[in-house]
Short mmCIF file of C-alpha atoms in Angstrom, two decimals:
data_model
loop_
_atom_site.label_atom_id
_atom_site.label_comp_id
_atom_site.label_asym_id
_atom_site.label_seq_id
_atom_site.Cartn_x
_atom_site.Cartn_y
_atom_site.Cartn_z
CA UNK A 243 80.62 162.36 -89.28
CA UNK A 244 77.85 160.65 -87.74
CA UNK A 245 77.58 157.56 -84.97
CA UNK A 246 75.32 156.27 -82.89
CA UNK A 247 75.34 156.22 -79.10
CA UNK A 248 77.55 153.20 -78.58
CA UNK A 249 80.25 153.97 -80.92
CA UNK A 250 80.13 157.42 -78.79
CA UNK A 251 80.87 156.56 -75.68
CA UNK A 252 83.33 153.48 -76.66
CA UNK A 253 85.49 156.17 -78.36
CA UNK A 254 85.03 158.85 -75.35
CA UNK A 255 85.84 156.28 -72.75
CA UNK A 256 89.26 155.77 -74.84
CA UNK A 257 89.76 159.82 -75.60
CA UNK A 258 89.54 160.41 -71.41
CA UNK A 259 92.71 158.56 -71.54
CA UNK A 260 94.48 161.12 -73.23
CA UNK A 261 93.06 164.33 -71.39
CA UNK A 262 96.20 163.92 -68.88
CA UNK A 263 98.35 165.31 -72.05
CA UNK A 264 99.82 168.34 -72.53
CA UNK A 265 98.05 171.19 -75.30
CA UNK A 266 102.00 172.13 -76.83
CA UNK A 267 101.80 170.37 -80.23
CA UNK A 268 100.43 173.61 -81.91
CA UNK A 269 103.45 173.74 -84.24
CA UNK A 270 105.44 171.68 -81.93
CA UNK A 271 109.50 171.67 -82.98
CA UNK A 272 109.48 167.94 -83.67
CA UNK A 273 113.19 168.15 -85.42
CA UNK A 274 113.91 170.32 -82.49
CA UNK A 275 113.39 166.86 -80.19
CA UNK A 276 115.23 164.73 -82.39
CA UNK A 277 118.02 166.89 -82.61
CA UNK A 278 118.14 166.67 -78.83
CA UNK A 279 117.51 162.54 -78.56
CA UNK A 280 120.96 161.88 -77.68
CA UNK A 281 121.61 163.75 -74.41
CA UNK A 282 121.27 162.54 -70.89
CA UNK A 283 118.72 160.41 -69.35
CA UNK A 284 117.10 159.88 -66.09
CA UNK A 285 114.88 156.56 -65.04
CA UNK A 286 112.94 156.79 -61.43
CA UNK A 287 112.51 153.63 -59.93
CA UNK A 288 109.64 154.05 -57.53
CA UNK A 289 109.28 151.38 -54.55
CA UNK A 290 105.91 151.82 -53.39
CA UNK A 291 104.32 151.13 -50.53
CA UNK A 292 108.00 151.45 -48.27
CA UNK A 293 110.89 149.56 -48.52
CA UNK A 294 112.41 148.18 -45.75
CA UNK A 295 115.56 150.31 -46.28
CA UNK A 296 117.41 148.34 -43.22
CA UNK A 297 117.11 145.24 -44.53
CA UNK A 298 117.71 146.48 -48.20
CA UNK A 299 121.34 148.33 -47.41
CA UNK A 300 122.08 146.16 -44.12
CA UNK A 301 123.99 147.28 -40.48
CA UNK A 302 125.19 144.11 -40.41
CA UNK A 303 127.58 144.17 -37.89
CA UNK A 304 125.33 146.26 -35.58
CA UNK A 305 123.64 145.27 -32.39
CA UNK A 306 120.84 147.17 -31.88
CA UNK A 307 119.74 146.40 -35.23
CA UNK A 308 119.80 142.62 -34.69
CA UNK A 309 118.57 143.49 -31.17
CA UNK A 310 115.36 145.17 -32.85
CA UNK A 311 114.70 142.09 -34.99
CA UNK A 312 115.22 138.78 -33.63
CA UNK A 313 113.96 136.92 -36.05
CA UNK A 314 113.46 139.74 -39.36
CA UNK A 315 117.20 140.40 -38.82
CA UNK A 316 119.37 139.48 -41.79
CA UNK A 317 123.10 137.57 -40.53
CA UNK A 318 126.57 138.80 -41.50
CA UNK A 319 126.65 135.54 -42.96
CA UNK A 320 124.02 135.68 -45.72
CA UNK A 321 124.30 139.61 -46.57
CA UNK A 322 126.63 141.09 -49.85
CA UNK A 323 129.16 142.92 -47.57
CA UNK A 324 130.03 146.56 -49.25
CA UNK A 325 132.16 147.67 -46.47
CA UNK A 326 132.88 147.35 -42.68
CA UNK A 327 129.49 147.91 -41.63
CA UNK A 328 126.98 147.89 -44.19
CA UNK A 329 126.04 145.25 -47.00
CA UNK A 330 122.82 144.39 -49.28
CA UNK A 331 120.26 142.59 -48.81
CA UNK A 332 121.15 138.58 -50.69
CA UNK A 333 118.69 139.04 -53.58
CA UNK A 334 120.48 142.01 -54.69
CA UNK A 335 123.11 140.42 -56.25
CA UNK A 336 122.69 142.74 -59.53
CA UNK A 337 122.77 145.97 -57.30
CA UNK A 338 126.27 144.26 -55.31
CA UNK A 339 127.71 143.96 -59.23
CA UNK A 340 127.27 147.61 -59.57
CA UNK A 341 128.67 148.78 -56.55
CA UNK A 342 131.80 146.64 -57.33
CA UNK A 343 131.95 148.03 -60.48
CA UNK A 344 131.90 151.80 -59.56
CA UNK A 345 128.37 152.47 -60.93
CA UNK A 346 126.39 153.05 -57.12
CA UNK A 347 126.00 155.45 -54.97
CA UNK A 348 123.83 154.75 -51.70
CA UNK A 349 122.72 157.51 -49.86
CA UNK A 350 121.25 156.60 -46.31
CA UNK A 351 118.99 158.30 -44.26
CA UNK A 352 117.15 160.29 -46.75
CA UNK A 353 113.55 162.03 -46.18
CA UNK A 354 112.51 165.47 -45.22
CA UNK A 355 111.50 167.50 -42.34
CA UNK A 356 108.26 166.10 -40.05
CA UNK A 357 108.03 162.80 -41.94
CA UNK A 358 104.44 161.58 -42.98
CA UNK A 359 103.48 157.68 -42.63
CA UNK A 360 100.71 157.75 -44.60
CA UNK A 361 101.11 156.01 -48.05
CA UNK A 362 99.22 158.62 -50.15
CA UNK A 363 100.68 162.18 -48.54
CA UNK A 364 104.09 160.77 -48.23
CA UNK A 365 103.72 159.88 -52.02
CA UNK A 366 102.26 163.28 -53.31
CA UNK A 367 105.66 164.77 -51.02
CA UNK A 368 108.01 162.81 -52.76
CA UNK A 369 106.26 163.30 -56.01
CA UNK A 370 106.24 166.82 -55.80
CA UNK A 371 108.42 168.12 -53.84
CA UNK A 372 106.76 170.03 -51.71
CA UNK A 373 107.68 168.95 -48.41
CA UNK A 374 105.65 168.11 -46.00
CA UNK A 375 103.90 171.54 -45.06
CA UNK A 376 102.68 172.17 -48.05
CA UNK A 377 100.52 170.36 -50.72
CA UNK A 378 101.17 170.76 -54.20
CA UNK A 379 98.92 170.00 -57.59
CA UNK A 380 102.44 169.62 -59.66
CA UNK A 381 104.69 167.30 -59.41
CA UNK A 382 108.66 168.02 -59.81
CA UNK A 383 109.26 166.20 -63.42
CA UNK A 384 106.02 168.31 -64.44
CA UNK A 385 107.43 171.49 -63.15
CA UNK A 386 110.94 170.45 -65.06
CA UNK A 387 108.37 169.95 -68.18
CA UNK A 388 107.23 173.38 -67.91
CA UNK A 389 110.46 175.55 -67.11
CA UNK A 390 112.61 173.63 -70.08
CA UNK A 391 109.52 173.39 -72.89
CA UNK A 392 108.72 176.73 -72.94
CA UNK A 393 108.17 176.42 -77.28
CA UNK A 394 106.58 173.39 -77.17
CA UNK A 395 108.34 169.87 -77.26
CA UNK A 396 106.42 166.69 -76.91
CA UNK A 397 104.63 164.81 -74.70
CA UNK A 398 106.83 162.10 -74.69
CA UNK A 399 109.63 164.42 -73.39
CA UNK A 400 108.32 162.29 -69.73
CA UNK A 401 107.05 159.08 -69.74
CA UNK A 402 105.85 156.59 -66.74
CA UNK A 403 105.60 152.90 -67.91
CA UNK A 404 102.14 152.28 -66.87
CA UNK A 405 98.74 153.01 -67.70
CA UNK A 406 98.07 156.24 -65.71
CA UNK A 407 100.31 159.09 -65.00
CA UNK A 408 101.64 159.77 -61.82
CA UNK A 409 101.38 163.24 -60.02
CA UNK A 410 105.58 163.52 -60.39
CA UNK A 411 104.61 163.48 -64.71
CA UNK A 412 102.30 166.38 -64.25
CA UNK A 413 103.15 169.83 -64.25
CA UNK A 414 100.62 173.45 -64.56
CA UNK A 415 101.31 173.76 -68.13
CA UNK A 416 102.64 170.49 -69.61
CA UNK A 417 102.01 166.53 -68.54
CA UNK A 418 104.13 163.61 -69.56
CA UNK A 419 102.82 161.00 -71.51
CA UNK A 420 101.77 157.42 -69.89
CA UNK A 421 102.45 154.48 -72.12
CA UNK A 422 102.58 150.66 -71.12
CA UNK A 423 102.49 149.15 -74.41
CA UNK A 424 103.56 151.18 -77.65
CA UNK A 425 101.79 148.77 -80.02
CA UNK A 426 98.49 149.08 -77.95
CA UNK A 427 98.81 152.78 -77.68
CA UNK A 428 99.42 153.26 -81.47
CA UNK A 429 96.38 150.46 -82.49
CA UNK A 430 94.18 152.84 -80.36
CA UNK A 431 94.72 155.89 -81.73
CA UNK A 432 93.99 154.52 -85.33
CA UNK A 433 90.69 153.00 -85.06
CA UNK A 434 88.45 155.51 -87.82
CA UNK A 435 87.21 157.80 -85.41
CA UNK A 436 90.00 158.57 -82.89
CA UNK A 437 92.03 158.68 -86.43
CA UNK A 438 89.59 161.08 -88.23
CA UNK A 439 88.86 163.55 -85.41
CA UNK A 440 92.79 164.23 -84.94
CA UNK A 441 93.71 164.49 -89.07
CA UNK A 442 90.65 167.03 -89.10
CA UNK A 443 92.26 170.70 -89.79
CA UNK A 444 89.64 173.14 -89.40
CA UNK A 445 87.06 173.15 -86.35
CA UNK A 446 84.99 176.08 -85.38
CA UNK A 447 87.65 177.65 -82.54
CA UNK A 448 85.67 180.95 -81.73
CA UNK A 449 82.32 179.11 -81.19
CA UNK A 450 83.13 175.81 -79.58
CA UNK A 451 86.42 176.19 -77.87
CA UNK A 452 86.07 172.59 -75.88
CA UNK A 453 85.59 171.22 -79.30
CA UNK A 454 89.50 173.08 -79.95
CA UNK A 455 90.37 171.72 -76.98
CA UNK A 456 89.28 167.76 -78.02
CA UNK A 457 90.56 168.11 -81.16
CA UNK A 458 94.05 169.52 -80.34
CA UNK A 459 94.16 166.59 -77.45
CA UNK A 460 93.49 164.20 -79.69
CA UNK A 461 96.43 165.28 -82.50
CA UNK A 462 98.27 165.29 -79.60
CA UNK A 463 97.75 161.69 -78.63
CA UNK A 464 97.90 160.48 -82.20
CA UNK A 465 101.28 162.32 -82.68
CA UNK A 466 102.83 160.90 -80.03
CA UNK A 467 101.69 157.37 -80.19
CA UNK A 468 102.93 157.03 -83.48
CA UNK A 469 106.43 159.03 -82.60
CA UNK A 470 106.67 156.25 -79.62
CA UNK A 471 105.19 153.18 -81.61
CA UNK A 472 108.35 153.70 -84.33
CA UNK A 473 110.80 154.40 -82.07
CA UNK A 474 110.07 151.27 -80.43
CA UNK A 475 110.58 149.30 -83.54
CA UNK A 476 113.96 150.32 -83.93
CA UNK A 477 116.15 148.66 -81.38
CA UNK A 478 115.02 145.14 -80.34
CA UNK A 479 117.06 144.23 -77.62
CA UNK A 480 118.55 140.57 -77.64
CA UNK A 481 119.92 141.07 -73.76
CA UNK A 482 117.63 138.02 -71.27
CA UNK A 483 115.35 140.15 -69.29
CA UNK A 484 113.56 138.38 -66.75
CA UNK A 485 110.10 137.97 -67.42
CA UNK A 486 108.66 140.10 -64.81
CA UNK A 487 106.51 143.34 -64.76
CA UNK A 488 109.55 145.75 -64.05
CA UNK A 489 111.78 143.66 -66.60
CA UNK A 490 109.51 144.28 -69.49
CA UNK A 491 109.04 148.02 -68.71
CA UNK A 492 112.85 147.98 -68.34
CA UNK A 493 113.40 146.29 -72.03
CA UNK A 494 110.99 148.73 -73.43
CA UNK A 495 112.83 151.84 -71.66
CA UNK A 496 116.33 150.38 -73.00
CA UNK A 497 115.20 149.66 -76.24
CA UNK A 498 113.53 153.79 -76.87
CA UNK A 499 116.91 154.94 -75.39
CA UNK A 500 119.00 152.96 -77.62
CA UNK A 501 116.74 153.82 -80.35
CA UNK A 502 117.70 157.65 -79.57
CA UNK A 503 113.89 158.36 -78.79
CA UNK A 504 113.73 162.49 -77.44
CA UNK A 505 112.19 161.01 -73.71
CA UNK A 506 114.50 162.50 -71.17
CA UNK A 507 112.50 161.42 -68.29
CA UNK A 508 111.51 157.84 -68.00
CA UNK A 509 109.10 156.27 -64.44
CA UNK A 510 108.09 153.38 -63.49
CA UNK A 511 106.63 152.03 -60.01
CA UNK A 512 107.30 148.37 -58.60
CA UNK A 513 104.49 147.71 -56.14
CA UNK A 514 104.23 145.48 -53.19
CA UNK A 515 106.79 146.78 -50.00
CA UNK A 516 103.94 147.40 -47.91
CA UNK A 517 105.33 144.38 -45.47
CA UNK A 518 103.92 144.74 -42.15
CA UNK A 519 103.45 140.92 -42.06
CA UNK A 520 105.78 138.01 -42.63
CA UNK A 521 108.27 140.70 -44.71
CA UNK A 522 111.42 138.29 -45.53
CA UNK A 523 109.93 136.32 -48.26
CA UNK A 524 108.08 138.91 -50.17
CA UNK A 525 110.59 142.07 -49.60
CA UNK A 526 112.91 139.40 -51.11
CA UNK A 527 111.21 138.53 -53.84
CA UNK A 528 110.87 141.91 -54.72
CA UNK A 529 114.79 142.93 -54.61
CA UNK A 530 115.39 139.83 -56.77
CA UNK A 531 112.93 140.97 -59.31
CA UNK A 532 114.58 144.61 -58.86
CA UNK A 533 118.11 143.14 -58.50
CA UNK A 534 117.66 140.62 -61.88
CA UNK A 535 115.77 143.92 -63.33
CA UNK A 536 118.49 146.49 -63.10
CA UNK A 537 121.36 144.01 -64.13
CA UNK A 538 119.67 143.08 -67.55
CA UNK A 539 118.76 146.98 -68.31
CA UNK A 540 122.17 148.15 -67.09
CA UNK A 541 124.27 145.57 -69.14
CA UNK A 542 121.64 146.33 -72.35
CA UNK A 543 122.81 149.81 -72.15
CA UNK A 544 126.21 149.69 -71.63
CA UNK A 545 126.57 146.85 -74.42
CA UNK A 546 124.84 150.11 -76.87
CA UNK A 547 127.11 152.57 -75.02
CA UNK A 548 124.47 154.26 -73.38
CA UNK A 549 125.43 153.89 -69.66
CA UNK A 550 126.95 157.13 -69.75
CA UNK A 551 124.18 159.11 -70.45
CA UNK A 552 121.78 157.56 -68.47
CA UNK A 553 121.00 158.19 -64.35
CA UNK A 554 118.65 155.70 -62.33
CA UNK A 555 117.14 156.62 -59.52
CA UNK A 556 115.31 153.97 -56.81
CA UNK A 557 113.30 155.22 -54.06
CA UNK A 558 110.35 154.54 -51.80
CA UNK A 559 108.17 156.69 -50.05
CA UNK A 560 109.37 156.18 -46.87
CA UNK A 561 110.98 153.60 -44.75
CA UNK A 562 110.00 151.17 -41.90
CA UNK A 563 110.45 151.32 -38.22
CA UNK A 564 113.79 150.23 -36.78
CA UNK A 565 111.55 147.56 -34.49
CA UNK A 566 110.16 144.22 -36.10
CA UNK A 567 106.12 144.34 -35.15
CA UNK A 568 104.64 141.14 -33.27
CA UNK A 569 103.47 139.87 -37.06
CA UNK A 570 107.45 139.13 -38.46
CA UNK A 571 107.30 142.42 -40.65
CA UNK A 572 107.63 146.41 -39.83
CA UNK A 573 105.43 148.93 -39.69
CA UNK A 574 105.18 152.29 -41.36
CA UNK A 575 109.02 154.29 -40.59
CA UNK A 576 110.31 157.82 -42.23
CA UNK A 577 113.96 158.17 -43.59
CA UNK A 578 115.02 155.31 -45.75
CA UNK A 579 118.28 154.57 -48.48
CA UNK A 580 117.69 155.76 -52.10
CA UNK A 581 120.08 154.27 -54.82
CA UNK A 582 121.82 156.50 -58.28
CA UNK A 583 122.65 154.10 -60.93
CA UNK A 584 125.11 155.54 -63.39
CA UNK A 585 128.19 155.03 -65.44
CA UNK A 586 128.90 158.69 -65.17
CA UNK A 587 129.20 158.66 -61.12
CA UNK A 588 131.97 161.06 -59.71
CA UNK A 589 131.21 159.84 -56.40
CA UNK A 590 130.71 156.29 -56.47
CA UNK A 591 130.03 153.57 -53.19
CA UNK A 592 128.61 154.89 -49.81
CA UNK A 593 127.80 158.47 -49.78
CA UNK A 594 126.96 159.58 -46.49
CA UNK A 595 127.50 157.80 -42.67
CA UNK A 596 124.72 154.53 -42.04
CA UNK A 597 121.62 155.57 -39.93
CA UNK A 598 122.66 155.94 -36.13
CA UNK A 599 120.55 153.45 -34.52
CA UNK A 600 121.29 154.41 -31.06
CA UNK A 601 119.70 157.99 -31.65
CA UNK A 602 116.01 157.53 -32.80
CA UNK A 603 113.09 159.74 -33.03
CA UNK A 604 109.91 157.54 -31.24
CA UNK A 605 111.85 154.66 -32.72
CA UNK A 606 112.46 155.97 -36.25
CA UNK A 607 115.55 156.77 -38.16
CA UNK A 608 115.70 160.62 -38.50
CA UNK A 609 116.82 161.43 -41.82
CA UNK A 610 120.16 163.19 -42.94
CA UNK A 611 119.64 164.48 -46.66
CA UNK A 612 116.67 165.90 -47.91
CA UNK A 613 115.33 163.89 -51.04
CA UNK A 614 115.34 167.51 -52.80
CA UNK A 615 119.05 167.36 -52.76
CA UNK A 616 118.53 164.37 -55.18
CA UNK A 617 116.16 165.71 -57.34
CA UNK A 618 118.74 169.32 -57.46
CA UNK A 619 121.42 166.95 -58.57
CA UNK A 620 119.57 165.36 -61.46
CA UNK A 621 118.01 168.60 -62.49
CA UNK A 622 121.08 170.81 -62.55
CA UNK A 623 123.93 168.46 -62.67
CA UNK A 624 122.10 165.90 -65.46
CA UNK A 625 119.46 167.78 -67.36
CA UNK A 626 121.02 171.84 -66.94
CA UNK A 627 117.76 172.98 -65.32
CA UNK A 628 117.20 175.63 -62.94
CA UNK A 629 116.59 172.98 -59.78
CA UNK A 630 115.64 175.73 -57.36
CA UNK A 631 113.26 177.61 -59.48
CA UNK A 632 111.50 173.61 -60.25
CA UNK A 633 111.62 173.11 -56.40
CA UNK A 634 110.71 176.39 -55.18
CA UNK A 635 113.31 176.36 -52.83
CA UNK A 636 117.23 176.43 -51.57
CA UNK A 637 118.09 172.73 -52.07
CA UNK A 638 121.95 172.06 -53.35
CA UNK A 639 123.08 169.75 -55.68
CA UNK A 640 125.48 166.77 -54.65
CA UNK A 641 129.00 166.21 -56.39
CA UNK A 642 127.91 162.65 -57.28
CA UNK A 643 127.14 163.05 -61.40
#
């Protein structure tokens, strides 16, 4: 196989893509995946750059909070009341049908011990677990990849929405797969020389193991773009999605589940909470698209019977301080709300007491859960893994799914 220079580095530019796979296809059980297609499912929601969790899941009725923002405070008047003192933000309309219909759980006050404001490290903690005294090169859906794959299922066993793979997707042994658009990722991977490099059998193992290592990334790639590329043929949704970033990523993650493709793990990010100036209109705009988002995906899987066996989970790297700044936003805050989607909940509505606003730490909410308590609940509870060997630590589940 010859090419010149050009050709070379056009195709290498595209193959770089791919190195962020896994190397498990070497006889990988591919009947073994379909045979498993149909169990549960998990979907993280990521809100980055930190939601305003108070004026997401609202103390409505509370006076400090409307004494701490004058004007960014949200009026019992305009709010979706859930109880007695707490209610949603008014663009969450979708996320208010939910919790009326027994299908949300809000847990308040989550984080972890000595919180982290910076964007980045608070991200890598939440995306791997770690905690914040430790930095880790794994993240905790990577770790899950490598404790429950052990003889080699697919890449596609995790997959972010999005062109890049996020540190949660990769694990020591095993990535997840990044995909934004199945019919892009499958045109790519058969243009003549990505195809003929991967349908090559024999390459010279002993005396150019990198070459091995190309090669078998490459099958790999091909493999699974065609394995996600069909699946997403299958099930065309007719449900109205709005025609936003999230909604489309949404539709495609409904339509692979209802197709019965083997992902267990699905991510996607919705950027854009960093508000430190002028927050109400854009933090709105973004729990409308989220709200609008979650109602179309929700009512596309429960009209395919599917709500049962899927868990979403919505959080954001941290929250925002109790105090509006001088610019009509917030600035950079620790323990914030985090929302499970289901229609499998045993523990439906409010799950734990609203932040105390009278006992602050330097004029932050401390939190009351640790966000590994989630991540124990939807990895022994949901998926029947061993959470504290994945989390390298003590962290109990919650009787919520």
């Amino acid at each position: 196989m010859s090419m010149n220079r050009k050709e070379f580095l056009r195709n290498t530019a595209l193959v770089s893509a791919s190195f962020m796979l896994p190397r498990f296809l070497r006889g990988a059980d591919f009947d073994l995946a379909e045979r498993t297609a149909e169990g549960k499912v998990v979907v993280v929601i990521q809100f980055s750059g930190g939601n305003d969790g108070l004026n997401t899941v609202v103390p409505y009725r509370n006076d400090l909070y409307h004494r701490a923002r004058p004007s960014l405070g949200l009026d019992k008047s305009e709010v979706l009341r859930l109880d007695d003192d707490l209610a949603l933000n008014p663009n969450l309309v979708g996320l208010a049908e939910l919790y009326d219909d027994g299908a949300l759980t809000i847990f308040n006050s989550v984080g972890y011990p000595n919180p982290n404001r910076s964007h980045f490290r608070s991200m890598d903690i939440w995306q791997s677990g770690s905690g914040s005294e430790r930095v880790w090169s794994t993240g905790w859906i990577g770790r899950y990849l490598d404790a429950k794959c052990p003889d080699g299922l697919p890449p596609y066993t995790a997959m972010e929405v999005d062109d890049t793979l996020s540190l949660a997707l990769k694990g020591k042994e095993m990535n997840g797969l990044a995909v934004q658009k199945p019919t892009d990722f499958y045109r790519n991977t058969q243009e003549p020389f990505f195809h003929a490099v991967s349908q090559q059998t024999t390459m010279p193992v002993a005396s150019h193991p990198q070459l091995d290592y190309l090669h078998k990334t490459l099958a790999e790639t091909t493999i699974s773009a065609e394995y996600v590329y069909a699946k997403s043929k299958i099930y065309q949704s007719t449900q109205s999605y709005p025609g936003t970033l999230l909604g489309r990523k949404l539709k495609l993650i409904a339509e692979l589940i209802v197709a019965n493709s083997a992902t267990k793990l699905y991510y996607v990010s919705l950027p854009g909470f960093d508000t430190h100036i002028n927050q109400k209109g854009p933090q709105g705009r973004l729990l409308l698209q989220y709200g609008n988002a979650i109602r179309a995906f929700t009512q596309d899987l429960k009209a395919n019977d599917r709500f049962e066996d899927v868990v979403i989970v919505t959080f954001s790297e941290f929250g925002r301080r109790v105090q509006q700044n001088g610019s009509g936003g917030t600035d950079h805050g620790t323990a914030n709300n985090l929302f499970l989607i289901s229609g499998a909940l045993r523990k439906p509505g409010i799950f734990n007491a609203p932040p105390d606003l009278s006992d602050l730490d330097e004029g932050d909410l401390k939190y009351q859960l640790d966000f590994r308590n989630i991540y124990a609940t939807l990895l022994e509870r949901w998926l029947k893994a061993d959470a504290n060997g994945i989390l390298q630590g003590d962290f109990s589940a919650l009787p919520v799914i």
